[in-house]
Coordinates of C-alpha atoms in Angstrom, one line a residue:
X984 CA 10.5 -1.9 -2.8
X985 CA 10.1 -0.3 -5.8
X986 CA 7.0 -1.4 -8.2
X987 CA 6.5 -0.8 -11.8
X988 CA 4.0 -0.3 -14.2
X989 CA 3.0 -2.5 -17.4
X990 CA 5.2 0.0 -19.0
X991 CA 8.1 0.0 -16.8
X992 CA 8.2 -3.8 -16.8
X993 CA 8.2 -3.7 -20.4
X994 CA 10.9 -1.7 -20.8
X995 CA 13.1 -3.4 -18.4
X996 CA 12.7 -6.6 -20.4
X997 CA 13.4 -5.2 -23.1
X998 CA 17.1 -3.7 -22.1
X999 CA 17.7 -6.3 -20.3
X1000 CA 17.6 -8.2 -23.7
X1001 CA 18.8 -5.2 -26.3
X1002 CA 21.3 -3.4 -23.7
X1003 CA 22.5 -6.6 -21.8
X1004 CA 22.4 -9.1 -24.1
X1005 CA 20.5 -11.5 -21.9
X1006 CA 18.0 -13.6 -24.4
X1007 CA 14.0 -13.9 -23.7
X1008 CA 14.2 -17.5 -23.5
X1009 CA 16.4 -17.0 -20.0
X1010 CA 13.9 -14.8 -18.6
X1011 CA 11.5 -17.0 -19.5
X1012 CA 12.7 -19.6 -18.2
X1013 CA 14.2 -18.1 -14.9
X1014 CA 10.4 -17.1 -15.3
X1015 CA 9.3 -20.7 -15.0
X1016 CA 11.5 -22.3 -12.8
X1017 CA 10.9 -19.7 -10.2
X1018 CA 7.2 -20.2 -9.8
X1019 CA 7.9 -24.2 -10.4
X1020 CA 10.1 -24.1 -7.1
X1021 CA 7.3 -21.9 -5.4
X1022 CA 4.9 -24.6 -6.3
X1023 CA 6.9 -27.1 -4.8
X1024 CA 8.1 -25.3 -1.7
X1025 CA 4.2 -24.2 -1.0
X1026 CA 3.2 -27.9 -2.0
X1027 CA 4.9 -30.7 -1.0
X1028 CA 5.3 -33.3 0.4
X1029 CA 2.4 -34.8 -1.7
X1030 CA 3.4 -34.4 -5.1
X1031 CA -0.5 -32.9 -6.9
X1032 CA -1.7 -33.2 -10.3
X1033 CA -1.8 -29.9 -11.7
X1034 CA -3.5 -28.1 -14.7
X1035 CA -1.7 -25.3 -16.5
X1036 CA -3.7 -23.0 -18.9
X1037 CA -1.6 -21.3 -21.4
X1038 CA -1.7 -18.5 -23.8
X1039 CA -0.6 -17.8 -26.8
X1040 CA 1.5 -15.0 -25.7
X1041 CA 5.0 -14.9 -23.3
X1042 CA 2.6 -15.9 -20.2
X1043 CA 1.9 -19.5 -21.6
X1044 CA 5.4 -19.9 -22.6
X1045 CA 6.2 -19.1 -18.9
X1046 CA 3.7 -21.6 -17.6
X1047 CA 5.3 -24.4 -20.3
X1048 CA 8.5 -24.2 -18.2
X1049 CA 6.8 -24.2 -15.2
X1050 CA 5.4 -27.6 -16.5
X1051 CA 8.6 -28.9 -18.0
X1052 CA 10.1 -28.6 -14.2
X1053 CA 7.0 -30.2 -12.7
X1054 CA 6.6 -33.0 -14.4
X1055 CA 10.8 -33.7 -14.2
X1056 CA 10.1 -33.5 -10.4
X1057 CA 7.5 -36.0 -11.1
X1058 CA 4.5 -34.3 -10.7
X1059 CA 1.3 -35.3 -12.8
X1060 CA 1.0 -32.0 -15.6
X1061 CA -1.6 -31.3 -18.3
X1062 CA -1.3 -28.4 -20.5
X1063 CA -4.7 -26.5 -22.1
X1064 CA -3.7 -24.2 -24.7
X1065 CA -6.2 -21.5 -25.7
X1066 CA -4.6 -21.4 -29.1
X1067 CA -3.8 -23.6 -31.9
X1068 CA -0.3 -25.0 -31.6
X1069 CA 0.4 -23.6 -35.0
X1070 CA 0.0 -20.1 -34.3
X1071 CA 2.7 -20.1 -31.0
X1072 CA 5.7 -17.9 -31.8
X1073 CA 8.9 -16.3 -30.6
X1074 CA 10.4 -18.1 -26.6
X1075 CA 6.9 -19.6 -26.0
X1076 CA 6.7 -21.8 -29.0
X1077 CA 10.4 -23.2 -28.3
X1078 CA 9.2 -24.0 -25.2
X1079 CA 5.9 -25.4 -26.7
X1080 CA 8.6 -27.7 -28.8
X1081 CA 10.1 -28.6 -25.8
X1082 CA 7.1 -29.9 -24.0
X1083 CA 5.7 -31.9 -26.9
X1084 CA 8.7 -33.5 -27.5
X1085 CA 9.5 -34.9 -23.7
X1086 CA 5.8 -36.3 -24.4
X1087 CA 4.2 -33.7 -22.2
X1088 CA 0.2 -33.9 -22.3
X1089 CA -1.0 -30.7 -23.8
X1090 CA -5.1 -29.9 -25.1
X1091 CA -5.7 -27.2 -27.4
X1092 CA -9.0 -25.4 -26.3
X1093 CA -10.1 -22.8 -29.7
X1094 CA -13.9 -23.0 -28.7
X1095 CA -16.3 -22.3 -26.1
X1096 CA -17.2 -26.2 -26.9
X1097 CA -14.0 -27.5 -26.0
X1098 CA -13.8 -26.1 -22.6
X1099 CA -17.0 -27.2 -22.0
X1100 CA -15.9 -31.0 -23.1
X1101 CA -12.9 -31.0 -19.9
X1102 CA -15.0 -29.6 -17.3
X1103 CA -15.1 -33.2 -15.5
X1104 CA -11.6 -33.5 -16.6
X1105 CA -10.5 -30.6 -14.8
X1106 CA -12.5 -31.7 -11.6
X1107 CA -9.8 -34.2 -11.0
X1108 CA -6.8 -31.9 -10.5
X1109 CA -5.9 -30.7 -7.1
X1110 CA -4.2 -27.5 -8.8
X1111 CA -4.6 -24.8 -11.0
X1112 CA -1.5 -22.6 -12.9
X1113 CA -3.3 -19.5 -14.5
X1114 CA -0.5 -18.3 -17.4
X1115 CA -3.0 -16.8 -19.6
X1116 CA -3.0 -13.4 -19.7
X1117 CA 0.0 -11.9 -18.1
X1118 CA 1.2 -8.1 -17.6
X1119 CA -0.1 -7.0 -21.5
X1120 CA -3.1 -7.0 -20.7
X1121 CA -4.8 -3.2 -21.3
X1122 CA -8.6 -4.1 -23.1
X1123 CA -11.6 -6.0 -21.4
X1124 CA -11.2 -10.0 -21.0
X1125 CA -13.9 -11.4 -24.0
X1126 CA -14.1 -14.6 -25.8
X1127 CA -12.7 -18.4 -24.4
X1128 CA -10.2 -15.9 -22.6
X1129 CA -12.8 -14.8 -20.5
X1130 CA -14.7 -18.1 -20.4
X1131 CA -11.7 -19.9 -19.1
X1132 CA -10.8 -17.2 -16.4
X1133 CA -14.8 -18.0 -15.2
X1134 CA -14.1 -21.8 -15.2
X1135 CA -11.2 -21.5 -13.2
X1136 CA -12.3 -19.8 -10.2
X1137 CA -15.6 -22.1 -10.7
X1138 CA -13.5 -24.9 -10.0
X1139 CA -12.8 -23.9 -6.4
X1140 CA -9.4 -25.0 -6.3
X1141 CA -6.0 -23.6 -5.8
X1142 CA -4.9 -21.3 -8.3
X1143 CA -1.3 -20.0 -9.1
X1144 CA -1.0 -17.0 -11.3
X1145 CA 1.7 -16.2 -13.1
X1146 CA 3.2 -12.4 -13.1
X1147 CA -0.5 -10.9 -13.0
X1148 CA -3.8 -13.0 -12.7
X1149 CA -5.2 -12.5 -15.6
X1150 CA -7.8 -10.1 -16.3
X1151 CA -6.3 -7.5 -13.7
X1152 CA -4.6 -4.4 -14.9
X1153 CA -0.9 -4.9 -14.3
X1154 CA -0.7 -1.1 -13.1
X1155 CA -4.3 -0.1 -12.2
X1156 CA -5.1 -3.2 -10.7
X1157 CA -9.1 -2.8 -12.4
X1158 CA -10.6 -5.5 -13.1
X1159 CA -10.7 -6.1 -17.3
X1160 CA -14.1 -7.2 -16.8
X1161 CA -13.3 -10.8 -15.6
X1162 CA -10.2 -11.8 -13.5
X1163 CA -8.7 -15.0 -12.1
X1164 CA -9.1 -14.9 -8.4
X1165 CA -5.6 -16.6 -7.2
X1166 CA -4.4 -17.8 -3.7
X1167 CA -1.2 -17.3 -5.4
X1168 CA 0.9 -15.0 -7.6
X1169 CA 4.0 -15.4 -8.5
X1170 CA 5.3 -11.7 -10.2
X1171 CA 8.4 -12.2 -12.4
X1172 CA 11.2 -9.2 -12.0
X1173 CA 9.7 -6.8 -9.2
X1174 CA 6.1 -5.7 -8.0
X1175 CA 3.4 -4.9 -10.4
X1176 CA 1.5 -1.5 -8.5
X1177 CA -1.9 -3.2 -9.8
X1178 CA -1.1 -6.3 -7.4
X1179 CA -0.4 -4.0 -4.2
X1180 CA -3.9 -1.9 -4.4
X1181 CA -7.8 -2.6 -4.6
X1182 CA -9.3 -4.3 -6.5
X1183 CA -6.2 -6.0 -7.9
X1184 CA -5.1 -7.1 -4.6
X1185 CA -8.5 -8.3 -3.8
X1186 CA -7.4 -11.5 -6.4
X1187 CA -3.9 -11.6 -5.6
X1188 CA -3.5 -13.9 -3.0
X1189 CA -0.4 -14.6 -1.4
X1190 CA 2.7 -12.5 -3.2
X1191 CA 6.0 -14.2 -4.4
X1192 CA 9.1 -12.1 -6.6
X1193 CA 10.6 -14.4 -8.7
X1194 CA 14.3 -13.4 -9.7
X1195 CA 14.7 -13.9 -13.6
X1196 CA 17.8 -11.4 -13.9
X1197 CA 16.7 -8.4 -14.1
X1198 CA 20.3 -6.3 -14.0
X1199 CA 19.9 -4.2 -11.0
X1200 CA 21.5 -1.6 -12.8
X1201 CA 18.6 -1.4 -15.1
X1202 CA 16.4 -1.1 -12.7
X1203 CA 18.1 2.3 -11.1
X1204 CA 18.8 3.7 -14.4
X1205 CA 14.4 4.1 -14.8
X1206 CA 14.3 6.2 -11.2
X1207 CA 11.4 4.4 -10.9
X1208 CA 8.8 6.6 -9.0
X1209 CA 6.6 3.6 -6.9
X1210 CA 7.7 1.8 -3.9
X1211 CA 6.2 -0.4 -1.7
X1212 CA 7.4 0.5 2.7
X1213 CA 9.7 -2.0 3.9
X1214 CA 10.2 -1.5 6.9
X1215 CA 14.1 -2.0 6.0
X1216 CA 14.0 1.1 3.4
X1217 CA 12.2 3.3 6.7
X1218 CA 14.4 5.8 8.9
X1219 CA 14.1 4.2 11.9
X1220 CA 16.6 6.3 14.1
X1221 CA 13.8 7.9 16.6
X1222 CA 12.9 4.3 17.5
X1223 CA 16.9 3.4 18.3
X1224 CA 18.7 3.1 21.8
X1225 CA 18.8 6.6 23.3
X1226 CA 22.2 8.2 24.5
X1227 CA 22.5 8.6 28.3
X1228 CA 23.1 12.0 28.5
X1229 CA 19.4 13.4 26.9
X1230 CA 16.4 14.9 28.1
X1231 CA 12.9 15.5 27.4
X1232 CA 13.7 18.5 24.9
X1233 CA 15.5 16.9 23.2
X1234 CA 12.6 14.8 21.8
X1235 CA 10.9 17.8 20.5
X1236 CA 7.5 19.7 21.9
X1237 CA 4.4 19.2 19.3
X1238 CA 1.6 21.5 20.0
X1239 CA -1.4 20.0 18.9
X1240 CA -4.6 21.6 17.5
X1241 CA -7.6 19.6 18.7
X1242 CA -11.3 19.6 19.9
X1243 CA -14.6 20.8 20.4
X1244 CA -18.0 20.2 22.0
X1245 CA -18.1 16.1 21.6
X1246 CA -14.6 15.5 20.5
X1247 CA -12.1 16.1 23.0
X1248 CA -11.6 12.3 22.6
X1249 CA -10.3 13.2 19.4
X1250 CA -7.6 15.3 21.1
X1251 CA -6.9 13.0 23.8
X1252 CA -5.9 10.5 21.5
X1253 CA -3.7 12.5 19.7
X1254 CA -1.9 13.5 22.5
X1255 CA -1.6 10.6 24.4
X1256 CA -0.2 8.6 20.5
X1257 CA 2.9 11.5 20.2
X1258 CA 4.5 10.8 23.8
X1259 CA 4.1 7.3 22.6
X1260 CA 6.0 8.0 19.5
X1261 CA 8.6 9.5 21.9
X1262 CA 8.0 13.3 21.7
X1263 CA 9.6 14.8 24.6
X1264 CA 6.8 16.7 26.1
X1265 CA 3.0 17.2 23.9
X1266 CA 0.4 20.3 24.2
X1267 CA -3.2 20.4 23.6
X1268 CA -4.1 23.8 22.4
X1269 CA -8.1 22.7 23.2
X1270 CA -11.1 25.3 23.7
X1271 CA -11.2 27.1 27.1
X1272 CA -14.4 25.6 28.6
X1273 CA -13.2 21.5 27.3
X1274 CA -10.1 22.6 29.8
X1275 CA -11.4 20.6 32.8
X1276 CA -12.2 17.5 30.9
X1277 CA -8.7 17.0 29.3
X1278 CA -7.2 17.9 32.8
X1279 CA -9.0 14.8 33.7
X1280 CA -8.9 12.8 30.3
X1281 CA -4.5 13.2 30.2
X1282 CA -1.6 13.0 32.6
X1283 CA 1.8 13.2 31.1
X1284 CA 0.3 15.7 27.6
X1285 CA -0.4 19.0 29.0
X1286 CA -2.7 21.3 28.0
X1287 CA -3.3 25.1 26.9
X1288 CA -6.7 27.0 27.1
X1289 CA -8.0 28.8 24.2
X1290 CA -10.6 31.1 23.5
X1291 CA -13.2 29.7 22.4
X1292 CA -17.5 30.2 22.5
X1293 CA -19.4 27.4 23.2
X1294 CA -17.3 24.9 22.9
X1295 CA -15.5 25.9 19.4
X1296 CA -12.8 27.4 18.9
X1297 CA -12.7 31.9 18.5
X1298 CA -11.5 34.3 16.4
X1299 CA -8.8 35.4 19.3
X1300 CA -7.4 32.0 19.7
X1301 CA -5.0 32.4 16.7
X1302 CA -3.2 35.7 18.5
X1303 CA -3.0 33.0 22.2
X1304 CA -1.5 30.2 19.7
X1305 CA 1.2 32.4 17.8
X1306 CA 2.4 33.5 21.2
X1307 CA 3.8 29.7 22.0
X1308 CA 4.4 28.6 19.3
X1309 CA 7.8 29.8 18.7
X1310 CA 8.8 27.8 21.6
X1311 CA 7.2 24.3 19.8
X1312 CA 8.9 21.9 17.0
X1313 CA 6.1 21.2 15.1
X1314 CA 2.3 21.7 14.9
X1315 CA -0.3 19.3 14.3
X1316 CA -4.3 20.8 13.8
X1317 CA -7.0 19.2 12.8
X1318 CA -8.5 16.6 15.5
X1319 CA -12.4 17.2 16.4
X1320 CA -11.7 21.2 16.0
X1321 CA -15.4 21.3 13.6
X1322 CA -15.0 24.3 11.2
X1323 CA -17.2 26.5 12.6
X1324 CA -16.1 30.1 14.9
X1325 CA -12.5 31.1 14.8
X1326 CA -11.7 27.5 13.5
X1327 CA -11.4 27.6 9.9
X1328 CA -9.5 31.6 10.2
X1329 CA -7.6 29.5 12.9
X1330 CA -6.4 26.9 10.4
X1331 CA -5.7 28.8 7.3
X1332 CA -3.5 31.8 9.3
X1333 CA -1.3 29.2 10.9
X1334 CA -0.8 27.4 8.0
X1335 CA 0.4 30.8 6.3
X1336 CA 2.3 31.8 9.4
X1337 CA 3.9 29.0 10.6
X1338 CA 7.5 28.4 10.6
X1339 CA 7.2 25.1 12.1
X1340 CA 6.4 21.6 10.3
X1341 CA 2.5 21.4 10.4
X1342 CA 0.7 18.5 9.5
X1343 CA -2.8 19.1 8.8
X1344 CA -5.8 16.8 9.5
X1345 CA -9.7 16.1 9.6
X1346 CA -12.0 19.1 10.4
X1347 CA -8.3 20.8 9.5
X1348 CA -8.6 19.5 5.8
X1349 CA -12.2 20.0 5.5
X1350 CA -11.2 24.3 6.7
X1351 CA -9.2 24.1 3.4
X1352 CA -12.1 22.9 0.9
X1353 CA -12.3 25.9 -1.6
X1354 CA -9.1 27.4 -0.4
X1355 CA -6.1 25.1 -1.6
X1356 CA -4.6 27.7 -2.5
X1357 CA -3.3 28.8 0.7
X1358 CA -1.3 25.9 0.6
X1359 CA 1.5 28.0 -1.7
X1360 CA 2.1 30.6 1.2
X1361 CA 3.2 27.9 3.3
X1362 CA 6.4 28.7 5.0
X1363 CA 7.1 25.4 6.6
X1364 CA 6.9 21.7 5.0
X1365 CA 3.1 20.5 5.0
X1366 CA 1.6 17.5 5.7
X1367 CA -2.0 16.5 4.8
X1368 CA -3.5 13.8 6.2
X1369 CA -6.8 12.7 4.7
X1370 CA -9.5 9.8 4.2
X1371 CA -10.9 9.5 0.8
X1372 CA -14.0 11.4 2.0
X1373 CA -12.1 14.4 2.9
X1374 CA -10.1 14.3 -0.2
X1375 CA -13.2 14.2 -1.9
X1376 CA -14.2 17.1 -0.4
X1377 CA -11.1 19.2 -1.1
X1378 CA -11.1 18.4 -5.1
X1379 CA -14.9 18.6 -6.1
X1380 CA -15.4 14.9 -6.4
X1381 CA -17.3 12.4 -5.4
X1382 CA -15.1 9.4 -3.0
X1383 CA -16.0 6.6 -5.9
X1384 CA -13.5 8.9 -7.7
X1385 CA -10.8 9.5 -5.0
X1386 CA -11.0 5.5 -4.8
X1387 CA -10.4 4.5 -8.7
X1388 CA -7.2 7.1 -8.5
X1389 CA -5.7 7.1 -5.3
X1390 CA -2.3 7.7 -7.0
X1391 CA -2.8 9.6 -9.4
X1392 CA -4.7 12.2 -7.6
X1393 CA -2.4 11.7 -4.3
X1394 CA 0.9 12.4 -6.4
X1395 CA -1.3 15.3 -8.8
X1396 CA -2.2 16.9 -5.6
X1397 CA 1.4 16.9 -3.6
X1398 CA 3.2 18.4 -6.8
X1399 CA 1.1 20.8 -7.5
X1400 CA 0.6 22.5 -3.7
X1401 CA 4.3 21.3 -2.7
X1402 CA 2.8 18.8 0.2
X1403 CA 2.9 15.7 1.8
X1404 CA -0.1 14.1 1.1
X1405 CA -1.2 11.1 3.3
X1406 CA -3.8 9.9 1.7
X1407 CA -5.6 7.3 3.6
X1408 CA -7.4 3.7 3.6
X1409 CA -6.5 0.4 2.6
X1410 CA -3.1 0.7 1.2
X1411 CA -2.4 4.4 2.2
X1412 CA -1.1 6.4 -0.7
X1413 CA 2.2 8.9 0.9
X1414 CA 3.1 11.5 -2.1
X1415 CA 5.6 14.1 -2.4
X1416 CA 6.2 16.9 -4.1
X1417 CA 8.8 15.3 -6.4
X1418 CA 6.5 13.0 -7.7
X1419 CA 7.4 9.9 -5.8
X1420 CA 4.2 7.6 -4.2
X1421 CA 4.9 5.3 -1.8
X1422 CA 2.2 2.5 -1.2
X1423 CA 2.0 0.9 2.8
X1424 CA 1.1 -3.1 3.4
X1425 CA -0.3 -2.5 6.5
X1426 CA -3.4 -2.3 8.5
X1427 CA -6.5 -4.1 8.3
X1428 CA -10.5 -3.1 7.7
X1429 CA -10.7 -3.4 11.7
X1430 CA -9.2 0.1 11.6
X1431 CA -12.1 1.6 9.8
X1432 CA -13.2 2.6 13.2
X1433 CA -14.0 6.4 14.8
X1434 CA -10.3 7.4 16.2
X1435 CA -8.0 5.4 14.1
X1436 CA -6.5 8.8 12.1
X1437 CA -6.3 11.1 15.5
X1438 CA -3.7 8.1 16.3
X1439 CA -2.0 8.4 12.9
X1440 CA -2.2 12.7 13.3
X1441 CA 0.1 11.8 16.8
X1442 CA 2.5 9.3 15.6
X1443 CA 3.3 11.9 12.3
X1444 CA 3.2 15.1 14.4
X1445 CA 5.3 13.2 16.9
X1446 CA 8.0 12.2 14.7
X1447 CA 8.0 15.6 13.4
X1448 CA 8.2 17.3 16.6
X1449 CA 11.9 14.6 17.1
X1450 CA 12.9 16.7 14.0
X1451 CA 12.4 14.0 11.3
X1452 CA 12.6 14.7 7.8
X1453 CA 8.4 15.2 7.3
X1454 CA 8.2 13.0 4.2
X1455 CA 10.4 10.1 6.2
X1456 CA 7.9 10.8 9.7
X1457 CA 4.8 10.1 7.3
X1458 CA 6.1 7.1 5.8
X1459 CA 7.1 5.6 9.5
X1460 CA 4.1 6.8 11.4
X1461 CA 2.0 5.2 8.6
X1462 CA 3.8 2.1 8.7
X1463 CA 4.2 2.1 12.6
X1464 CA 0.2 2.8 12.8
X1465 CA -0.7 -0.2 10.0
X1466 CA 1.1 -2.8 12.1
X1467 CA -0.2 -1.9 15.6
X1468 CA -3.2 -2.2 13.6
X1469 CA -2.4 -5.9 12.4
X1470 CA -1.1 -7.0 15.8
X1471 CA -4.0 -5.9 17.6
X1472 CA -6.0 -7.6 15.4
X1473 CA -4.4 -10.6 15.5
X1474 CA -5.4 -10.9 19.4
X1475 CA -8.8 -8.6 19.2
X1476 CA -9.7 -9.2 15.4
X1477 CA -11.4 -7.3 13.6
X1478 CA -14.6 -6.3 14.8
X1479 CA -13.6 -5.8 18.0
X1480 CA -10.2 -3.6 17.8
X1481 CA -10.6 -0.1 18.6
X1482 CA -7.9 3.0 17.8
X1483 CA -6.3 3.2 21.7
X1484 CA -5.7 -0.4 20.7
X1485 CA -3.1 0.7 18.3
X1486 CA -1.1 2.3 21.2
X1487 CA -1.1 -0.5 23.5
X1488 CA 0.3 -2.3 20.4
X1489 CA 2.6 0.0 19.5
X1490 CA 5.8 -1.0 21.3
X1491 CA 5.2 -4.3 19.8
X1492 CA 5.4 -3.0 16.8
X1493 CA 8.7 -1.1 17.1
X1494 CA 10.3 -4.0 18.6
X1495 CA 9.2 -6.2 15.4
X1496 CA 10.4 -3.8 13.2
X1497 CA 13.5 -3.4 14.9
X1498 CA 14.6 -7.0 14.3
X1499 CA 14.2 -6.6 10.8
X1500 CA 12.0 -9.9 10.1
X1501 CA 8.9 -8.1 8.6
X1502 CA 8.5 -8.9 5.1
X1503 CA 5.0 -8.2 2.8
X1504 CA 6.2 -9.8 -0.6
X1505 CA 8.3 -13.1 -0.3
X1506 CA 11.3 -14.2 -2.8
X1507 CA 10.4 -17.7 -4.2
X1508 CA 12.4 -20.6 -2.3
X1509 CA 16.2 -20.9 -3.0

C-alpha cells in the first residue's frame, strides 16, 4: 500500500480538484461520510453522545460532515468550534451553514475561559472526534488548540481522529509540542507516513483508510516512493507448492560465515532459519576450534571448519572461503564473528570478491565502520541489516539521531552506496538504491531480545540462495520475521518471547500470508 507525505497528499488533492474536476466539497463529503460510517460500525448498536472539536480549516469541515451524518442517524452530536463562525471560509463554511440550518448544536470556543467552561459538559459525552488541525500542520501547536488537545487527552474517552491526530506531523510522525492520543484514526485518500512510524504510530490507534475519490491514475502518475509492506504485494513464489521433480540443489546453497567464542548460538540460529525458509542446502563456515560445538548443536545444517586463533577467524580463513564460495548461490556474513583477528579482513575482502549476493549483518556491519567506500567495489548485490546502534556506528552519529531520521538516513545510505539497507527496529525500514522505501508493519517489542537478528539473517539469506531478487528477498524475509514474532506473542506474550520461537511460528506465518487474509490497515465499511 502506497504511503504519502504531507506535500504529496496536498498535490493529489489539488490535481483531483483542478485537473480531474472533482469538487473539494465532494472530497470533504466523502471524507466525512466515510468516517461517520466507521464510527457507526465500531460503536453501534447503542447510539452514543458525540462531541466534535472542529478547527477553522478543512479538517474542521470534515468534522462538520461527520456531525451531520451522525445526527441524521439519530446520534446526539454537539460541535465545538475553535473559531468564530464568521472566520470560517471555503468548503468548511458551506458545511458549517448546512449544520446550522439543520439545527445542529454548536458552541464557539474562542478563549481559554470558553474551554474551561465546557469541561464538566464534555464529561457527559461518550465519544470525542478530533477535527482540529489535519495534515497541514508544520509548526508547534500553541494557544487554544494546544489547550483543547490537552483537554481531549485528559478526558479518557475514546477519540476518533480525522486524517491525522491533531499535533502529529503527517510526514515525520513527530509530535509538534502536544498531540491527540487517538483510539482510532480515519485517514483520507492514502495513509500518511507519519501515522505508521514512531512516535506518530503511538498516537494513531486503529487505522482506517477512507476512500475520498482520489483517482488511481493520479496516484500512479505521482511515482510515490514510500510503501507499507502488504502480503498481497509481496513476491510469494518461494512459499508456494513445489514441482514434484525438484531436488535440494533446485533451492540453492547458502554459505553463512558466523560464530566466535561465546557466540556459537548466533551461527546455529542463522543456519536453522535459512533451512526453515526453504533453502536446499546450508553450510556454516565456523572457526575450526568451535566446529565440534556446532556439529552437536545442528543436524540438518552442514559445517565447514575455517582457520582460527583462539576461537576467532584468522587471516587464513579468507583463502578457505574463496575456495568453496563458487559452488554456493549466496553468502551471509556477520552473526557472532566479532571484529578481532581476521574477521574484518574476511568481511571486507569477501565484499569485494564475491560473485554471489551477500547479506552482511551484526559484526560484519561493525567491520565496515570507517570502510564504507569498499561497498562501491562490490561485484554482486549487497544487503545490509543493521540495528540502530550499528547504523549509528556506520554513520558516526548517535542511535537517537538514527531513530529520529530512520527513513531519510536509510534512503540516503542505499542511494549513496548502491545497497539494499534494512534498518531493523520497530517498523523496520527497507531502502533500495532507486530511492524507494518500504515500511514493515509486523513485529513487536517481544522481539527485542538476543538472536532475533540472526534469525532474520538466515531467513533473508535463504531466500537469496534460492535465487530471489535481493530487494524482494529482503521484503519477504522482514515481513515473515515480524509476523512470526506477532504469532509467537499471541501465545507466549512479549516477556517470554525468545528468538527461536520465531522458527516455531514461521510455518504458521507462511500459511497466513498464502491465505491472503492479513490486513494491517482497514478500509472503511461499505
